Amino acid sequence: PEERNLISGSGNVGVSIADTDTMSNTVSGNYIGTDVTGTRALGNVEAGVWIGNSAQYNTVGGTTPEERNLISGNHGGGVVITDARTMWNVVRGNYIGTDFMGVVALGNADDGVFIRAGAGQNSIGPGNVIAHNGSEGVAVRGPETLGNLISANAIHDNEGAGIRSLDGGNAGLPPPLITHVGTRIIRGTAPPNSIIEVFSDEGDEARVFEGTVSTDGEGNFTYRVPQGRFTGPNVTASARDGEGNTSGLSTPESPPSPVAMRELPGIVGPAQVSLDPKTVGTNLGLALFCVLFFGLTSNIFNTILKDYRDDLLAAGGRMVPRAFPGYIGRIGRSVGGMTQYGRGRLVLTWLAVLLVTSIIESFLDERVGVLGLERMGLLMTLFVAAAVVSGLELGSDLYAHRRWAPRLETESKVQWLGIAAALGCVTLSRALDFSPGYLYGVVGAIYVLPRLVHVSEAGKRAGLVLLTVWTGGFILWGATALLPPALAELEPVFLTAFLIALQGVFFALIPLDVTDGGHIWAWRKSVWVVFFSVVLFCFYHFLLNPNASDVQALQQNGVQTLLVLIVVFGLATLLLWMLFPFRLGRARVRRR
């Protein structure tokens, strides 16, 4: 900041780059048209930056915050590029019409960027914020002003259009026509073999750059948001041809928007999942690797826990203060007493656990304030979705009891550990920046446990319950693709229920002696392998890595997070083996 130039009130223009052979200059890190604080206009008489008379290959701005120019408060346009053979100049990464933070209005009196009089092959973007200017955000004028690229900028709140072609500028390329808009997908038409850029905005401009897609030979295009929903509330698009000519913005269209409900960021809907064979193959390979890893490692882990149970308990007892088990026991008896008398109290306690865990897990979305309607919408979405998943679990558990153990007593039990699990999942997800975050705490908040002793009965029960939960979640996920706009309110609930079901079944299928996956493993290993392979593939393809393949898949944060957890589990198994079978085995050999 101490090296920044202040170029304000200095004459007709702030910075002039002009004439033939004026090439390869860079203008970066300046305040052009404001005071030294970047919050008050001292404007130049005309443009902030003027490039003309055949100047070429010059750059205004850059790719880093230090290279950014603030070009605001001028009495003409922000940046003017003019005259024939003024070509291959780049304007990128600047704030044009705002304060130094890119937020507060400090507009130029005319266009944010004006390209005219035959200037061609210039690039506006990426990364400019062009807002609050007195006319167009970006204007291109004249039939000889061709090939000017306008790409990946945040353009909003200008007095005129966000992008406008005048008098045949940029070949008069027409804007796209959006023919269908959903919460995560748009379809439309534009000139064949053109590139479409999709934006979200409160009005009819281009505040948030969503992404790009190409039209086919007939001019049709379909754009899918990679994860989550359109930022909205409106969607617009621009087109550019192979020569770089960029159109104005399309007529804004509004996606269906839930009012009360809100989903976590990063959830993937049916329209967003890639069918590319490379992506499918990559996720299938990752799933099979995990199945083999858990199958081998969990077998060793379970064997150690079984064969060295007394040694493990003794070691744990030495590490835990003597008074701690007593405190835990008293707490357990006090909270357990809440569920001992009557089904009504059990249901109320179950709902209370769901509510508390939903409150905790609503903090997975860091964009939502602590209080307000958005928080309530997210909380209600999590609560309702969790109730649906727990209801599927409870209903299938009751059926399994009647099917395989009709004469045995059942034990109704609230899973209080879900609250601690929810807190741990939120902490882990936020620490690892994992989106949409782990949601294990709300799964299994209530159990109806038949006292099953036989291995086959326990395995069948576990398989039925988990299959019911997974199938129900998958059906709800697929149903979101068929919801009419009038039922868009249900989409966040359905997608969140799928997320809870998928994550819960994944964790439950890890084949430990204390999990349902361990019961299925003990009953029939082939069933466990097939089921876990399918669930793991869905976990990767519908949640962690819906669009990337090969090396790119390993660069996804969700994939990296899961692989780190797998490594941690493997190291824990190795540590147990070294502390007990290996160490105690050597001690026994020495005693002999």
Coordinates of C-alpha atoms in Angstrom, one line a residue:
P1 CA 0.0 0.0 0.0
E2 CA 2.8 2.4 0.7
E3 CA 4.0 2.0 -2.9
R4 CA 0.6 2.6 -4.4
N5 CA 0.2 5.5 -6.8
L6 CA -2.6 8.0 -6.4
I7 CA -3.8 9.2 -9.8
S8 CA -6.8 11.5 -9.3
G9 CA -7.9 15.0 -10.4
S10 CA -4.8 15.2 -12.6
G11 CA -6.2 16.2 -15.9
N12 CA -8.4 14.8 -18.7
V13 CA -7.5 11.1 -18.0
G14 CA -5.7 9.4 -15.1
V15 CA -3.5 7.1 -17.2
S16 CA -3.0 7.3 -20.9
I17 CA -1.4 4.5 -23.0
A18 CA -1.3 5.6 -26.6
D19 CA 0.2 5.4 -30.1
T20 CA 1.9 2.8 -32.2
D21 CA 4.7 0.9 -30.6
T22 CA 3.4 1.6 -27.2
M23 CA 3.4 -2.0 -26.1
S24 CA 3.6 -4.4 -23.2
N25 CA 3.1 -1.8 -20.4
T26 CA 1.6 -2.7 -17.1
V27 CA -0.6 -0.5 -14.9
S28 CA -1.1 -2.2 -11.5
G29 CA -1.6 -1.3 -7.8
N30 CA -3.0 2.2 -8.3
Y31 CA -5.9 4.2 -7.0
I32 CA -7.2 6.0 -10.1
G33 CA -10.0 8.6 -9.4
T34 CA -10.2 8.3 -5.6
D35 CA -8.4 9.6 -2.5
V36 CA -5.7 7.7 -0.8
T37 CA -8.2 5.8 1.4
G38 CA -10.0 4.5 -1.7
T39 CA -13.4 5.6 -0.2
R40 CA -13.9 9.1 -1.7
A41 CA -14.1 10.3 -5.3
L42 CA -11.5 12.8 -6.5
G43 CA -12.2 11.9 -10.2
N44 CA -10.3 12.7 -13.3
V45 CA -12.1 14.9 -15.8
E46 CA -12.6 12.1 -18.3
A47 CA -11.5 8.4 -18.2
G48 CA -9.6 6.7 -15.5
V49 CA -7.5 4.7 -18.0
W50 CA -7.4 5.5 -21.7
I51 CA -5.8 3.1 -24.2
G52 CA -5.8 4.1 -27.9
N53 CA -4.1 5.0 -31.1
S54 CA -2.8 1.4 -31.8
A55 CA -1.4 0.7 -28.3
Q56 CA -1.1 -3.1 -28.0
Y57 CA -0.3 -5.9 -25.5
N58 CA -0.8 -3.6 -22.4
T59 CA -2.1 -4.9 -19.1
V60 CA -4.3 -3.0 -16.6
G61 CA -4.4 -4.9 -13.3
G62 CA -3.2 -8.5 -12.7
T63 CA -4.0 -11.7 -10.9
T64 CA -3.2 -10.8 -7.3
P65 CA -4.7 -8.2 -4.9
E66 CA -1.4 -6.3 -5.0
E67 CA -1.7 -5.8 -8.8
R68 CA -5.3 -4.7 -8.6
N69 CA -6.2 -1.1 -9.6
L70 CA -9.1 0.8 -8.1
I71 CA -10.6 2.8 -11.0
S72 CA -13.5 4.7 -9.6
G73 CA -15.1 8.1 -9.2
N74 CA -14.0 9.5 -12.6
H75 CA -16.1 11.9 -14.5
G76 CA -16.0 9.9 -17.6
G77 CA -15.7 6.1 -18.0
G78 CA -13.5 3.8 -15.9
V79 CA -11.5 2.3 -18.8
V80 CA -11.7 3.4 -22.4
I81 CA -10.1 1.3 -25.2
T82 CA -10.4 3.1 -28.6
D83 CA -9.2 3.2 -32.2
A84 CA -8.3 0.7 -34.9
R85 CA -5.3 -1.5 -34.2
T86 CA -5.6 -0.9 -30.5
M87 CA -5.4 -4.6 -29.9
W88 CA -4.6 -7.5 -27.4
N89 CA -4.8 -5.3 -24.3
V90 CA -6.0 -6.9 -21.1
V91 CA -8.0 -5.5 -18.2
R92 CA -8.2 -8.0 -15.4
G93 CA -8.6 -8.2 -11.6
N94 CA -9.6 -4.5 -11.1
Y95 CA -12.3 -2.8 -9.0
I96 CA -14.1 -0.4 -11.4
G97 CA -16.8 1.7 -9.8
T98 CA -16.5 0.6 -6.2
D99 CA -14.4 1.5 -3.1
F100 CA -11.1 -0.3 -2.3
M101 CA -13.0 -3.2 -0.8
G102 CA -15.0 -3.8 -3.9
V103 CA -18.3 -3.3 -2.0
V104 CA -19.4 0.3 -1.6
A105 CA -20.6 2.3 -4.6
L106 CA -18.1 4.8 -6.0
G107 CA -19.1 4.7 -9.6
N108 CA -17.6 6.3 -12.7
A109 CA -20.0 8.7 -14.4
D110 CA -20.0 6.8 -17.7
D111 CA -19.4 3.2 -18.6
G112 CA -17.3 1.0 -16.5
V113 CA -15.4 -0.2 -19.6
F114 CA -16.0 1.3 -23.1
I115 CA -14.5 -0.3 -26.2
R116 CA -15.1 1.6 -29.5
A117 CA -13.9 2.8 -32.9
G118 CA -12.4 -0.4 -34.2
A119 CA -10.4 -1.6 -31.2
G120 CA -10.3 -5.3 -31.4
Q121 CA -9.1 -8.6 -29.7
N122 CA -9.0 -7.0 -26.3
S123 CA -9.8 -8.9 -23.1
I124 CA -11.9 -7.7 -20.2
G125 CA -11.5 -10.2 -17.4
P126 CA -11.3 -12.4 -15.6
G127 CA -11.7 -11.1 -12.1
N128 CA -12.9 -7.5 -12.6
V129 CA -15.6 -6.1 -10.3
I130 CA -17.5 -3.6 -12.5
A131 CA -20.3 -2.0 -10.6
H132 CA -22.2 1.2 -9.8
N133 CA -21.2 3.0 -13.0
G134 CA -23.4 5.7 -14.5
S135 CA -24.0 3.9 -17.8
E136 CA -23.2 0.3 -19.0
G137 CA -21.0 -2.0 -17.1
V138 CA -19.1 -2.9 -20.3
A139 CA -20.1 -1.4 -23.7
V140 CA -18.7 -2.3 -27.1
R141 CA -19.6 0.1 -29.9
G142 CA -19.2 0.0 -33.7
P143 CA -19.3 -2.5 -36.6
E144 CA -15.5 -2.6 -36.8
T145 CA -15.0 -3.1 -33.0
L146 CA -14.6 -6.9 -33.1
G147 CA -13.3 -9.8 -31.2
N148 CA -13.4 -8.3 -27.7
L149 CA -13.6 -10.9 -25.0
I150 CA -15.6 -10.2 -21.8
S151 CA -15.2 -13.1 -19.5
A152 CA -15.6 -14.1 -15.8
N153 CA -16.2 -10.7 -14.3
A154 CA -18.6 -9.7 -11.5
I155 CA -20.8 -7.0 -13.1
H156 CA -23.7 -5.6 -11.1
D157 CA -25.7 -2.5 -10.1
N158 CA -24.7 -0.4 -13.1
E159 CA -27.2 2.2 -14.3
G160 CA -27.3 0.6 -17.8
A161 CA -26.9 -3.0 -18.9
G162 CA -24.3 -5.2 -17.5
I163 CA -22.8 -5.9 -21.0
R164 CA -24.1 -4.2 -24.2
S165 CA -23.2 -4.3 -27.8
L166 CA -24.0 -1.1 -29.7
D167 CA -24.2 -0.3 -33.4
G168 CA -22.9 -3.8 -34.4
G169 CA -20.1 -4.0 -31.8
N170 CA -18.6 -7.5 -31.4
A171 CA -20.4 -8.5 -34.6
G172 CA -23.8 -7.9 -33.0
L173 CA -23.6 -11.4 -31.5
P174 CA -27.0 -12.1 -30.0
P175 CA -27.3 -13.1 -26.3
P176 CA -28.4 -16.7 -25.4
L177 CA -32.0 -17.6 -24.9
I178 CA -32.6 -19.5 -21.7
T179 CA -35.5 -21.9 -22.3
H180 CA -35.5 -23.9 -19.0
V181 CA -34.2 -23.1 -15.5
G182 CA -34.2 -25.3 -12.5
T183 CA -32.5 -25.1 -9.1
R184 CA -29.2 -26.6 -10.5
I185 CA -29.6 -26.7 -14.3
I186 CA -30.4 -24.4 -17.2
R187 CA -31.0 -25.2 -20.8
G188 CA -31.1 -22.8 -23.8
T189 CA -30.0 -21.9 -27.3
A190 CA -27.3 -19.6 -28.7
P191 CA -25.2 -19.5 -31.9
P192 CA -23.8 -23.0 -32.7
N193 CA -20.4 -23.9 -31.3
S194 CA -20.2 -20.9 -29.0
I195 CA -19.1 -20.6 -25.4
I196 CA -21.8 -19.8 -22.8
E197 CA -21.0 -18.1 -19.5
V198 CA -23.6 -18.4 -16.8
F199 CA -24.1 -15.9 -14.0
S200 CA -26.3 -15.2 -11.0
D201 CA -27.6 -11.7 -10.1
E202 CA -30.2 -10.0 -8.1
G203 CA -31.3 -8.2 -11.2
D204 CA -30.4 -8.6 -14.9
E205 CA -26.6 -8.4 -14.7
A206 CA -23.8 -10.8 -13.8
R207 CA -22.7 -10.4 -10.1
V208 CA -21.6 -14.1 -9.6
F209 CA -19.8 -16.1 -12.3
E210 CA -21.3 -19.6 -12.2
G211 CA -19.3 -21.4 -15.0
T212 CA -19.1 -22.1 -18.7
V213 CA -20.6 -24.6 -21.2
S214 CA -20.5 -25.0 -25.0
T215 CA -23.3 -25.1 -27.4
D216 CA -23.6 -28.0 -29.8
G217 CA -23.7 -27.8 -33.6
E218 CA -27.4 -27.0 -33.4
G219 CA -26.9 -24.2 -30.9
N220 CA -28.3 -26.1 -27.8
F221 CA -26.7 -26.0 -24.4
T222 CA -27.2 -27.4 -20.9
Y223 CA -25.4 -26.1 -17.9
R224 CA -25.3 -27.9 -14.5
V225 CA -24.0 -26.3 -11.4
P226 CA -21.2 -28.5 -10.2
Q227 CA -22.4 -28.6 -6.6
G228 CA -25.2 -26.9 -4.7
R229 CA -27.7 -24.5 -6.2
F230 CA -27.5 -21.4 -8.3
T231 CA -26.6 -18.4 -6.2
G232 CA -29.5 -16.6 -7.7
P233 CA -32.1 -15.2 -7.4
N234 CA -31.8 -14.7 -11.2
V235 CA -29.7 -16.4 -13.8
T236 CA -28.3 -14.7 -16.9
A237 CA -25.9 -15.8 -19.6
S238 CA -23.6 -14.4 -22.3
A239 CA -22.2 -16.0 -25.4
R240 CA -18.9 -15.7 -27.3
D241 CA -17.9 -17.1 -30.6
G242 CA -14.6 -18.4 -31.9
E243 CA -13.3 -15.0 -32.7
G244 CA -13.8 -13.7 -29.1
N245 CA -16.9 -11.6 -29.8
T246 CA -19.0 -11.5 -26.6
S247 CA -22.7 -10.9 -26.6
G248 CA -24.8 -8.9 -24.1
L249 CA -26.6 -10.7 -21.3
S250 CA -29.7 -12.8 -21.7
T251 CA -33.0 -12.0 -20.2
P252 CA -32.8 -13.0 -16.5
E253 CA -34.7 -16.1 -15.4
S254 CA -35.5 -17.1 -11.9
P255 CA -34.9 -20.7 -10.6
P256 CA -37.5 -22.2 -8.3
S257 CA -36.4 -20.9 -4.8
P258 CA -37.4 -22.5 -1.5
V259 CA -38.7 -20.0 1.0
A260 CA -38.6 -21.7 4.4
M261 CA -36.1 -24.6 3.7
R262 CA -32.4 -24.3 3.0
E263 CA -29.8 -27.0 2.2
L264 CA -26.2 -27.2 3.1
P265 CA -23.8 -25.9 0.5
G266 CA -22.1 -28.4 -1.8
I267 CA -24.9 -31.0 -2.0
V268 CA -25.2 -32.7 -5.4
G269 CA -28.5 -33.3 -7.2
P270 CA -29.3 -35.8 -9.9
A271 CA -28.7 -33.2 -12.7
Q272 CA -25.2 -32.6 -11.5
V273 CA -23.7 -36.1 -11.5
S274 CA -21.3 -36.8 -14.3
L275 CA -21.9 -39.8 -16.6
D276 CA -18.4 -39.6 -18.0
P277 CA -16.9 -43.1 -18.1
K278 CA -13.6 -41.8 -16.7
T279 CA -15.2 -40.2 -13.7
V280 CA -17.4 -43.3 -13.1
G281 CA -14.3 -45.6 -13.4
T282 CA -12.2 -43.4 -11.1
N283 CA -14.9 -43.5 -8.4
L284 CA -15.4 -47.2 -8.8
G285 CA -11.7 -47.8 -8.4
L286 CA -11.6 -45.6 -5.2
A287 CA -14.6 -47.5 -3.8
L288 CA -13.1 -51.0 -4.4
F289 CA -9.8 -49.9 -2.8
C290 CA -11.7 -48.8 0.3
V291 CA -13.7 -52.0 0.4
L292 CA -10.5 -54.1 0.3
F293 CA -8.8 -51.8 2.9
F294 CA -11.7 -51.9 5.4
G295 CA -12.2 -55.7 4.8
L296 CA -8.6 -56.5 5.7
T297 CA -7.9 -53.8 8.3
S298 CA -11.2 -54.3 10.2
N299 CA -10.6 -58.0 10.4
I300 CA -7.3 -57.4 12.1
F301 CA -8.8 -54.7 14.3
N302 CA -11.7 -56.9 15.5
T303 CA -9.4 -59.8 16.2
I304 CA -7.2 -57.6 18.4
L305 CA -10.2 -56.3 20.3
K306 CA -11.5 -59.8 20.9
D307 CA -8.3 -61.6 21.8
Y308 CA -6.8 -58.8 23.9
R309 CA -10.0 -57.4 25.5
D310 CA -8.7 -57.7 29.1
D311 CA -5.4 -56.1 28.2
L312 CA -7.1 -53.2 26.4
L313 CA -9.5 -52.6 29.4
A314 CA -6.6 -52.6 31.8
A315 CA -4.6 -50.2 29.7
G316 CA -7.6 -47.9 29.3
G317 CA -8.2 -48.0 33.1
R318 CA -4.7 -46.8 33.8
M319 CA -5.2 -43.8 31.4
V320 CA -8.6 -42.7 32.8
P321 CA -9.0 -41.1 36.2
R322 CA -10.7 -43.4 38.7
A323 CA -13.6 -41.0 39.3
F324 CA -14.4 -40.6 35.6
P325 CA -16.3 -43.9 35.1
G326 CA -18.5 -43.2 38.1
Y327 CA -19.4 -39.7 36.8
I328 CA -20.2 -41.1 33.4
G329 CA -22.3 -43.9 34.9
R330 CA -24.4 -41.4 37.0
I331 CA -25.0 -39.2 33.9
G332 CA -26.0 -42.2 31.9
R333 CA -28.5 -43.4 34.5
S334 CA -30.0 -39.9 34.8
V335 CA -30.5 -39.3 31.1
G336 CA -31.5 -42.9 30.6
G337 CA -34.3 -42.5 33.1
M338 CA -35.9 -40.0 30.8
T339 CA -36.7 -42.8 28.3
Q340 CA -37.8 -45.6 30.7
Y341 CA -41.4 -44.7 31.2
G342 CA -43.8 -44.7 28.3
R343 CA -43.6 -44.4 24.6
G344 CA -44.6 -40.8 24.6
R345 CA -41.6 -39.8 26.7
L346 CA -39.4 -41.9 24.4
V347 CA -40.7 -40.1 21.3
L348 CA -40.3 -36.6 22.9
T349 CA -36.7 -37.5 24.0
W350 CA -36.0 -38.7 20.5
L351 CA -37.2 -35.5 19.0
A352 CA -35.2 -33.5 21.5
V353 CA -32.0 -35.3 20.4
L354 CA -32.8 -34.7 16.8
L355 CA -33.3 -31.0 17.4
V356 CA -30.1 -30.6 19.4
T357 CA -28.0 -32.4 16.8
S358 CA -29.7 -30.5 14.0
I359 CA -28.8 -27.2 15.8
I360 CA -25.2 -28.3 16.0
E361 CA -25.0 -29.4 12.4
S362 CA -26.6 -26.3 11.1
F363 CA -23.2 -24.6 11.8
L364 CA -21.7 -26.6 8.9
D365 CA -22.8 -23.7 6.7
E366 CA -20.5 -20.8 7.7
R367 CA -22.4 -18.4 5.5
V368 CA -25.5 -18.4 7.7
G369 CA -25.7 -16.1 10.6
V370 CA -26.3 -17.3 14.1
L371 CA -29.8 -15.9 14.2
G372 CA -32.3 -15.2 11.4
L373 CA -34.5 -16.8 8.9
E374 CA -31.7 -18.5 7.0
R375 CA -30.6 -20.3 10.2
M376 CA -34.2 -21.4 10.9
G377 CA -34.6 -22.7 7.4
L378 CA -31.4 -24.7 7.6
L379 CA -32.3 -26.0 11.1
M380 CA -35.8 -27.1 10.0
T381 CA -34.4 -28.8 6.9
L382 CA -31.9 -30.8 9.0
F383 CA -34.5 -31.7 11.6
V384 CA -37.2 -32.9 9.1
A385 CA -34.7 -34.8 7.0
A386 CA -33.2 -36.5 10.1
A387 CA -36.7 -37.4 11.3
V388 CA -37.4 -39.0 7.9
V389 CA -34.2 -41.1 8.0
S390 CA -34.6 -42.1 11.6
G391 CA -38.2 -43.1 10.8
L392 CA -37.0 -45.3 8.0
E393 CA -34.5 -46.9 10.4
L394 CA -37.1 -47.4 13.1
G395 CA -39.8 -48.9 10.8
S396 CA -37.3 -51.4 9.3
D397 CA -36.0 -52.3 12.8
L398 CA -39.6 -53.1 13.9
Y399 CA -40.2 -55.2 10.8
A400 CA -36.9 -57.1 11.4
H401 CA -37.9 -57.8 15.0
R402 CA -41.3 -59.2 14.0
R403 CA -39.8 -61.2 11.1
W404 CA -36.8 -62.8 12.9
A405 CA -37.5 -62.5 16.6
P406 CA -41.2 -62.2 17.2
R407 CA -41.1 -63.7 20.7
L408 CA -38.2 -61.8 22.0
E409 CA -38.3 -58.5 23.9
T410 CA -37.2 -55.3 22.4
E411 CA -35.3 -52.4 24.0
S412 CA -36.1 -48.9 23.0
K413 CA -33.1 -46.7 23.3
V414 CA -32.3 -43.1 22.5
Q415 CA -28.8 -42.7 21.1
W416 CA -27.4 -39.8 23.2
L417 CA -24.0 -40.3 21.7
G418 CA -25.5 -38.7 18.6
I419 CA -25.1 -35.3 20.2
A420 CA -21.4 -35.9 20.8
A421 CA -21.0 -37.3 17.3
A422 CA -22.7 -34.3 15.8
L423 CA -20.4 -31.9 17.6
G424 CA -17.4 -34.0 16.5
C425 CA -18.5 -34.1 12.8
V426 CA -19.1 -30.3 12.7
T427 CA -15.7 -29.6 14.2
L428 CA -13.9 -32.0 11.8
S429 CA -15.8 -30.8 8.8
R430 CA -15.1 -27.1 9.5
A431 CA -11.4 -27.8 10.4
L432 CA -10.9 -29.7 7.1
D433 CA -13.1 -27.3 5.1
F434 CA -15.2 -30.3 3.9
S435 CA -18.4 -29.4 2.1
P436 CA -21.3 -30.3 2.7
G437 CA -19.8 -31.8 5.9
Y438 CA -20.2 -35.0 7.8
L439 CA -23.7 -35.6 9.2
Y440 CA -23.4 -38.7 11.3
G441 CA -24.8 -37.3 14.6
V442 CA -28.5 -37.2 13.5
V443 CA -28.4 -40.8 12.2
G444 CA -29.7 -43.5 14.5
A445 CA -31.0 -41.2 17.2
I446 CA -33.4 -43.9 18.3
Y447 CA -33.1 -47.7 18.2
V448 CA -35.6 -50.5 18.7
L449 CA -33.2 -53.4 19.5
P450 CA -34.4 -57.0 19.4
R451 CA -32.2 -59.1 21.7
L452 CA -30.8 -61.1 18.8
V453 CA -28.0 -63.5 19.6
H454 CA -27.8 -65.7 16.6
V455 CA -25.3 -64.4 14.0
S456 CA -27.6 -64.8 11.0
E457 CA -30.5 -63.0 12.7
A458 CA -28.3 -60.1 13.7
G459 CA -26.8 -59.9 10.2
K460 CA -30.1 -60.1 8.4
R461 CA -31.6 -57.4 10.7
A462 CA -28.6 -55.1 10.1
G463 CA -28.7 -55.7 6.3
L464 CA -32.5 -54.9 6.1
V465 CA -32.2 -51.8 8.2
L466 CA -29.3 -50.3 6.3
L467 CA -30.7 -51.3 2.9
T468 CA -34.0 -49.6 3.8
V469 CA -32.3 -46.4 4.9
W470 CA -30.1 -46.3 1.9
T471 CA -32.9 -47.1 -0.6
G472 CA -35.2 -44.6 0.9
G473 CA -32.6 -41.8 0.8
F474 CA -31.7 -42.7 -2.8
I475 CA -35.4 -42.6 -3.9
L476 CA -35.7 -39.1 -2.3
W477 CA -32.6 -38.0 -4.1
G478 CA -33.8 -39.1 -7.4
A479 CA -37.3 -37.6 -6.9
T480 CA -35.8 -34.1 -6.8
A481 CA -35.2 -34.3 -10.5
L482 CA -39.0 -34.8 -11.0
L483 CA -40.3 -32.1 -8.6
P484 CA -42.4 -29.4 -10.2
P485 CA -41.6 -25.8 -9.4
A486 CA -44.5 -25.7 -7.0
L487 CA -42.9 -28.3 -4.8
A488 CA -39.4 -26.9 -4.9
E489 CA -39.7 -26.3 -1.1
L490 CA -39.2 -30.1 -0.7
E491 CA -36.0 -30.3 -2.6
P492 CA -33.6 -29.3 0.2
V493 CA -35.3 -31.8 2.6
F494 CA -35.1 -34.7 0.1
L495 CA -31.4 -33.9 -0.7
T496 CA -30.5 -33.5 3.0
A497 CA -32.2 -36.8 3.8
F498 CA -30.2 -38.5 1.1
L499 CA -27.0 -37.0 2.5
I500 CA -27.8 -38.2 6.0
A501 CA -28.8 -41.6 4.8
L502 CA -25.7 -42.1 2.6
Q503 CA -23.3 -41.0 5.3
G504 CA -25.0 -42.9 8.0
V505 CA -25.0 -46.2 6.1
F506 CA -21.4 -45.7 5.0
F507 CA -20.2 -45.3 8.6
A508 CA -22.5 -48.1 9.9
L509 CA -21.1 -50.5 7.3
I510 CA -17.5 -50.3 8.5
P511 CA -17.2 -53.9 9.7
L512 CA -16.3 -53.5 13.4
D513 CA -17.8 -55.9 16.0
V514 CA -19.8 -53.0 17.5
T515 CA -21.4 -51.8 14.2
D516 CA -24.1 -53.2 11.9
G517 CA -21.5 -53.7 9.3
G518 CA -19.7 -56.1 11.6
H519 CA -22.9 -58.1 12.0
I520 CA -23.3 -58.3 8.3
W521 CA -19.7 -59.3 7.9
A522 CA -20.1 -62.1 10.5
W523 CA -23.3 -63.3 8.8
R524 CA -22.2 -63.3 5.1
K525 CA -19.1 -61.6 3.9
S526 CA -20.2 -61.6 0.2
V527 CA -23.3 -59.5 1.1
W528 CA -21.2 -57.1 3.0
V529 CA -18.7 -56.7 0.0
V530 CA -21.5 -56.1 -2.5
F531 CA -23.4 -53.7 -0.3
F532 CA -20.4 -51.7 0.9
S533 CA -19.1 -51.5 -2.7
V534 CA -22.3 -49.9 -3.9
V535 CA -22.6 -47.5 -0.9
L536 CA -18.9 -46.5 -1.2
F537 CA -19.3 -45.8 -5.0
C538 CA -22.4 -43.6 -4.3
F539 CA -20.4 -41.9 -1.5
Y540 CA -17.7 -41.0 -3.9
H541 CA -19.7 -40.3 -7.0
F542 CA -22.7 -38.4 -5.5
L543 CA -20.9 -36.6 -2.7
L544 CA -17.2 -36.4 -2.8
N545 CA -16.3 -36.4 -6.5
P546 CA -19.2 -36.0 -8.9
N547 CA -17.3 -34.6 -11.8
A548 CA -13.5 -35.2 -11.7
S549 CA -11.4 -38.1 -12.9
D550 CA -8.0 -39.6 -12.5
V551 CA -5.5 -37.3 -10.7
Q552 CA -8.1 -34.5 -10.5
A553 CA -10.2 -36.8 -8.3
L554 CA -7.4 -37.0 -5.7
Q555 CA -7.3 -33.2 -5.6
Q556 CA -10.9 -33.0 -4.4
N557 CA -11.1 -31.9 -0.7
G558 CA -13.8 -34.5 0.1
V559 CA -11.7 -37.4 -1.4
Q560 CA -8.6 -36.3 0.4
T561 CA -10.5 -36.0 3.7
L562 CA -11.8 -39.6 3.4
L563 CA -8.4 -41.0 2.4
V564 CA -6.9 -39.2 5.5
L565 CA -9.5 -40.8 7.7
I566 CA -8.7 -44.2 6.2
V567 CA -5.0 -43.6 6.9
V568 CA -5.8 -42.7 10.5
F569 CA -7.8 -45.9 10.9
G570 CA -5.0 -47.9 9.4
L571 CA -2.4 -46.3 11.7
A572 CA -4.7 -47.0 14.8
T573 CA -4.9 -50.6 13.8
L574 CA -1.1 -50.8 13.4
L575 CA -0.6 -49.1 16.7
L576 CA -2.9 -51.6 18.5
W577 CA -1.1 -54.5 16.8
M578 CA 2.3 -53.2 17.9
L579 CA 1.1 -52.5 21.5
F580 CA -0.6 -55.9 22.0
P581 CA -0.1 -58.8 19.7
F582 CA 3.4 -57.9 18.8
R583 CA 4.6 -56.6 22.2
L584 CA 2.9 -59.2 24.3
G585 CA 3.8 -62.0 21.9
R586 CA 7.5 -61.1 22.2
A587 CA 7.1 -60.9 26.0
R588 CA 5.7 -64.4 26.1
V589 CA 8.5 -65.7 23.9
R590 CA 11.1 -64.2 26.3
R591 CA 9.4 -65.8 29.3
R592 CA 9.7 -69.2 27.6

